[in-house]
mmCIF file with all atom_site columns, C-alpha atoms in Angstrom:
data_model
loop_
_atom_site.group_PDB
_atom_site.id
_atom_site.type_symbol
_atom_site.label_atom_id
_atom_site.label_alt_id
_atom_site.label_comp_id
_atom_site.label_asym_id
_atom_site.label_entity_id
_atom_site.label_seq_id
_atom_site.pdbx_PDB_ins_code
_atom_site.Cartn_x
_atom_site.Cartn_y
_atom_site.Cartn_z
_atom_site.occupancy
_atom_site.B_iso_or_equiv
_atom_site.pdbx_formal_charge
_atom_site.auth_seq_id
_atom_site.auth_comp_id
_atom_site.auth_asym_id
_atom_site.auth_atom_id
_atom_site.pdbx_PDB_model_num
ATOM 1   C CA . MET U 1 1   ? -119.359 -21.970 92.244 1.00 50.00 ? 172 MET U CA 1
ATOM 2   C CA . SER U 1 2   ? -118.172 -18.587 93.522 1.00 58.00 ? 173 SER U CA 1
ATOM 3   C CA . THR U 1 3   ? -118.433 -17.563 97.141 1.00 84.00 ? 174 THR U CA 1
ATOM 4   C CA . HIS U 1 4   ? -118.313 -13.881 96.142 1.00 94.00 ? 175 HIS U CA 1
ATOM 5   C CA . PRO U 1 5   ? -121.444 -11.696 96.132 1.00 96.00 ? 176 PRO U CA 1
ATOM 6   C CA . GLU U 1 6   ? -123.035 -11.338 92.702 1.00 96.00 ? 177 GLU U CA 1
ATOM 7   C CA . PHE U 1 7   ? -122.883 -8.209  90.553 1.00 97.00 ? 178 PHE U CA 1
ATOM 8   C CA . THR U 1 8   ? -124.563 -7.879  87.166 1.00 97.00 ? 179 THR U CA 1
ATOM 9   C CA . PHE U 1 9   ? -123.889 -5.963  83.964 1.00 97.00 ? 180 PHE U CA 1
ATOM 10  C CA . PHE U 1 10  ? -126.037 -5.751  80.857 1.00 94.00 ? 181 PHE U CA 1
ATOM 11  C CA . SER U 1 11  ? -124.737 -8.275  78.326 1.00 95.00 ? 182 SER U CA 1
ATOM 12  C CA . ARG U 1 12  ? -123.772 -5.509  75.883 1.00 93.00 ? 183 ARG U CA 1
ATOM 13  C CA . PHE U 1 13  ? -121.004 -4.373  78.270 1.00 95.00 ? 184 PHE U CA 1
ATOM 14  C CA . VAL U 1 14  ? -119.273 -7.753  78.734 1.00 96.00 ? 185 VAL U CA 1
ATOM 15  C CA . ALA U 1 15  ? -116.828 -7.450  75.815 1.00 96.00 ? 186 ALA U CA 1
ATOM 16  C CA . ASP U 1 16  ? -115.716 -3.974  76.955 1.00 96.00 ? 187 ASP U CA 1
ATOM 17  C CA . ILE U 1 17  ? -115.227 -5.198  80.543 1.00 97.00 ? 188 ILE U CA 1
ATOM 18  C CA . GLN U 1 18  ? -113.261 -8.255  79.445 1.00 96.00 ? 189 GLN U CA 1
ATOM 19  C CA . ALA U 1 19  ? -111.076 -6.144  77.136 1.00 95.00 ? 190 ALA U CA 1
ATOM 20  C CA . GLY U 1 20  ? -110.354 -3.613  79.902 1.00 95.00 ? 191 GLY U CA 1
ATOM 21  C CA . ARG U 1 21  ? -112.114 -0.777  78.056 1.00 95.00 ? 192 ARG U CA 1
ATOM 22  C CA . LYS U 1 22  ? -114.816 -0.381  80.752 1.00 97.00 ? 193 LYS U CA 1
ATOM 23  C CA . THR U 1 23  ? -113.312 0.198   84.207 1.00 97.00 ? 194 THR U CA 1
ATOM 24  C CA . ILE U 1 24  ? -116.183 1.887   86.062 1.00 98.00 ? 195 ILE U CA 1
ATOM 25  C CA . THR U 1 25  ? -119.901 1.468   86.416 1.00 97.00 ? 196 THR U CA 1
ATOM 26  C CA . ILE U 1 26  ? -122.367 4.101   87.575 1.00 97.00 ? 197 ILE U CA 1
ATOM 27  C CA . ARG U 1 27  ? -125.151 2.814   89.801 1.00 97.00 ? 198 ARG U CA 1
ATOM 28  C CA . ASP U 1 28  ? -127.792 4.086   92.190 1.00 96.00 ? 199 ASP U CA 1
ATOM 29  C CA . GLU U 1 29  ? -127.464 3.764   95.966 1.00 95.00 ? 200 GLU U CA 1
ATOM 30  C CA . SER U 1 30  ? -129.106 0.312   96.016 1.00 95.00 ? 201 SER U CA 1
ATOM 31  C CA . GLU U 1 31  ? -125.991 -1.051  94.255 1.00 93.00 ? 202 GLU U CA 1
ATOM 32  C CA . ALA U 1 32  ? -123.321 1.118   95.867 1.00 95.00 ? 203 ALA U CA 1
ATOM 33  C CA . ASN U 1 33  ? -122.755 -0.585  99.222 1.00 95.00 ? 204 ASN U CA 1
ATOM 34  C CA . TRP U 1 34  ? -119.482 -2.239  98.171 1.00 97.00 ? 205 TRP U CA 1
ATOM 35  C CA . GLN U 1 35  ? -116.102 -1.678  99.792 1.00 96.00 ? 206 GLN U CA 1
ATOM 36  C CA . PRO U 1 36  ? -112.678 -1.269  98.149 1.00 97.00 ? 207 PRO U CA 1
ATOM 37  C CA . GLY U 1 37  ? -110.963 -4.653  98.009 1.00 98.00 ? 208 GLY U CA 1
ATOM 38  C CA . GLN U 1 38  ? -114.241 -6.550  97.873 1.00 97.00 ? 209 GLN U CA 1
ATOM 39  C CA . ARG U 1 39  ? -114.463 -9.196  95.154 1.00 97.00 ? 210 ARG U CA 1
ATOM 40  C CA . LEU U 1 40  ? -117.679 -9.713  93.215 1.00 97.00 ? 211 LEU U CA 1
ATOM 41  C CA . ALA U 1 41  ? -118.762 -12.523 90.906 1.00 97.00 ? 212 ALA U CA 1
ATOM 42  C CA . LEU U 1 42  ? -119.899 -11.075 87.566 1.00 97.00 ? 213 LEU U CA 1
ATOM 43  C CA . PHE U 1 43  ? -123.047 -12.155 85.741 1.00 98.00 ? 214 PHE U CA 1
ATOM 44  C CA . THR U 1 44  ? -124.875 -10.916 82.665 1.00 97.00 ? 215 THR U CA 1
ATOM 45  C CA . ASN U 1 45  ? -128.252 -9.257  82.963 1.00 94.00 ? 216 ASN U CA 1
ATOM 46  C CA . PRO U 1 46  ? -130.823 -10.597 82.166 1.00 94.00 ? 217 PRO U CA 1
ATOM 47  C CA . GLU U 1 47  ? -129.334 -13.981 81.146 1.00 96.00 ? 218 GLU U CA 1
ATOM 48  C CA . HIS U 1 48  ? -127.468 -14.526 84.455 1.00 96.00 ? 219 HIS U CA 1
ATOM 49  C CA . GLN U 1 49  ? -124.424 -16.045 82.743 1.00 97.00 ? 220 GLN U CA 1
ATOM 50  C CA . PRO U 1 50  ? -121.177 -15.860 84.755 1.00 97.00 ? 221 PRO U CA 1
ATOM 51  C CA . PHE U 1 51  ? -118.299 -14.029 83.070 1.00 97.00 ? 222 PHE U CA 1
ATOM 52  C CA . GLY U 1 52  ? -115.647 -13.297 85.676 1.00 96.00 ? 223 GLY U CA 1
ATOM 53  C CA . THR U 1 53  ? -114.726 -11.721 88.977 1.00 97.00 ? 224 THR U CA 1
ATOM 54  C CA . MET U 1 54  ? -113.946 -8.107  89.738 1.00 97.00 ? 225 MET U CA 1
ATOM 55  C CA . GLU U 1 55  ? -112.312 -6.286  92.610 1.00 98.00 ? 226 GLU U CA 1
ATOM 56  C CA . VAL U 1 56  ? -113.864 -3.006  93.763 1.00 98.00 ? 227 VAL U CA 1
ATOM 57  C CA . LEU U 1 57  ? -111.230 -0.249  93.744 1.00 98.00 ? 228 LEU U CA 1
ATOM 58  C CA . SER U 1 58  ? -113.418 2.650   94.921 1.00 98.00 ? 229 SER U CA 1
ATOM 59  C CA . VAL U 1 59  ? -117.014 3.813   95.363 1.00 98.00 ? 230 VAL U CA 1
ATOM 60  C CA . LYS U 1 60  ? -117.632 7.554   95.069 1.00 97.00 ? 231 LYS U CA 1
ATOM 61  C CA . ALA U 1 61  ? -120.804 9.645   94.912 1.00 97.00 ? 232 ALA U CA 1
ATOM 62  C CA . VAL U 1 62  ? -121.237 11.658  91.715 1.00 97.00 ? 233 VAL U CA 1
ATOM 63  C CA . ALA U 1 63  ? -123.951 14.079  90.646 1.00 96.00 ? 234 ALA U CA 1
ATOM 64  C CA . PHE U 1 64  ? -125.397 13.527  87.172 1.00 97.00 ? 235 PHE U CA 1
ATOM 65  C CA . GLU U 1 65  ? -124.414 17.062  86.143 1.00 96.00 ? 236 GLU U CA 1
ATOM 66  C CA . ASP U 1 66  ? -120.820 16.403  87.280 1.00 97.00 ? 237 ASP U CA 1
ATOM 67  C CA . LEU U 1 67  ? -120.314 13.450  84.929 1.00 97.00 ? 238 LEU U CA 1
ATOM 68  C CA . ASN U 1 68  ? -117.454 14.315  82.594 1.00 98.00 ? 239 ASN U CA 1
ATOM 69  C CA . ASP U 1 69  ? -115.386 13.059  79.674 1.00 98.00 ? 240 ASP U CA 1
ATOM 70  C CA . GLU U 1 70  ? -113.159 11.010  81.986 1.00 97.00 ? 241 GLU U CA 1
ATOM 71  C CA . HIS U 1 71  ? -116.194 9.090   83.312 1.00 98.00 ? 242 HIS U CA 1
ATOM 72  C CA . ALA U 1 72  ? -117.292 8.536   79.722 1.00 98.00 ? 243 ALA U CA 1
ATOM 73  C CA . ARG U 1 73  ? -113.818 7.303   78.739 1.00 97.00 ? 244 ARG U CA 1
ATOM 74  C CA . GLN U 1 74  ? -113.818 4.842   81.669 1.00 97.00 ? 245 GLN U CA 1
ATOM 75  C CA . GLU U 1 75  ? -117.232 3.604   80.494 1.00 96.00 ? 246 GLU U CA 1
ATOM 76  C CA . ASN U 1 76  ? -115.942 3.355   76.887 1.00 96.00 ? 247 ASN U CA 1
ATOM 77  C CA . MET U 1 77  ? -118.598 5.814   75.664 1.00 96.00 ? 248 MET U CA 1
ATOM 78  C CA . THR U 1 78  ? -118.926 9.444   74.685 1.00 97.00 ? 249 THR U CA 1
ATOM 79  C CA . LEU U 1 79  ? -120.311 11.750  77.370 1.00 98.00 ? 250 LEU U CA 1
ATOM 80  C CA . PRO U 1 80  ? -123.657 12.172  75.534 1.00 98.00 ? 251 PRO U CA 1
ATOM 81  C CA . GLU U 1 81  ? -123.912 8.360   75.211 1.00 97.00 ? 252 GLU U CA 1
ATOM 82  C CA . LEU U 1 82  ? -123.138 7.890   78.903 1.00 97.00 ? 253 LEU U CA 1
ATOM 83  C CA . LYS U 1 83  ? -125.731 10.440  79.992 1.00 97.00 ? 254 LYS U CA 1
ATOM 84  C CA . ALA U 1 84  ? -128.340 8.871   77.691 1.00 97.00 ? 255 ALA U CA 1
ATOM 85  C CA . VAL U 1 85  ? -127.661 5.382   79.090 1.00 95.00 ? 256 VAL U CA 1
ATOM 86  C CA . ILE U 1 86  ? -127.934 6.631   82.679 1.00 96.00 ? 257 ILE U CA 1
ATOM 87  C CA . ARG U 1 87  ? -131.182 8.484   81.922 1.00 96.00 ? 258 ARG U CA 1
ATOM 88  C CA . ALA U 1 88  ? -132.580 5.303   80.307 1.00 95.00 ? 259 ALA U CA 1
ATOM 89  C CA . ILE U 1 89  ? -131.682 3.134   83.306 1.00 94.00 ? 260 ILE U CA 1
ATOM 90  C CA . TYR U 1 90  ? -132.424 5.728   86.024 1.00 95.00 ? 261 TYR U CA 1
ATOM 91  C CA . PRO U 1 91  ? -135.072 8.129   84.639 1.00 95.00 ? 262 PRO U CA 1
ATOM 92  C CA . GLU U 1 92  ? -135.578 9.744   88.067 1.00 94.00 ? 263 GLU U CA 1
ATOM 93  C CA . LEU U 1 93  ? -131.819 10.444  88.340 1.00 93.00 ? 264 LEU U CA 1
ATOM 94  C CA . PRO U 1 94  ? -131.387 9.255   91.937 1.00 94.00 ? 265 PRO U CA 1
ATOM 95  C CA . PRO U 1 95  ? -128.092 9.774   93.786 1.00 96.00 ? 266 PRO U CA 1
ATOM 96  C CA . LEU U 1 96  ? -125.438 8.085   91.658 1.00 98.00 ? 267 LEU U CA 1
ATOM 97  C CA . TYR U 1 97  ? -122.184 6.348   92.548 1.00 98.00 ? 268 TYR U CA 1
ATOM 98  C CA . VAL U 1 98  ? -119.111 5.588   90.456 1.00 98.00 ? 269 VAL U CA 1
ATOM 99  C CA . ILE U 1 99  ? -117.789 2.127   91.194 1.00 98.00 ? 270 ILE U CA 1
ATOM 100 C CA . GLU U 1 100 ? -114.247 1.741   89.903 1.00 98.00 ? 271 GLU U CA 1
ATOM 101 C CA . PHE U 1 101 ? -113.202 -1.864  89.427 1.00 98.00 ? 272 PHE U CA 1
ATOM 102 C CA . LYS U 1 102 ? -110.505 -4.174  88.151 1.00 97.00 ? 273 LYS U CA 1
ATOM 103 C CA . LEU U 1 103 ? -111.330 -7.393  86.319 1.00 97.00 ? 274 LEU U CA 1
ATOM 104 C CA . LEU U 1 104 ? -109.537 -10.308 87.979 1.00 96.00 ? 275 LEU U CA 1
ATOM 105 C CA . ALA U 1 105 ? -110.579 -13.276 85.856 1.00 80.00 ? 276 ALA U CA 1
#
């Protein structure tokens, strides 16, 4: 059992995270209180299956309109796909944060 705080990703993103194709996640402020160097235990959402540990590299505020092709590349999506996913998860478009991470195990 991990002693690290838990962090979840939708199951559809697990393969991309494990393959190193997804290296950031964009979240609202309720999930942005992490610090660089912090390690988080990863679980699927909604199944709550463990799938690894990540280290937070950085947490930076980003405006929805400032999302760009580099963010999309780090999410392993096109920019239109990324914006559509964010709008689906956060329809009100609250303040957003880019969490850059490295998969450890």
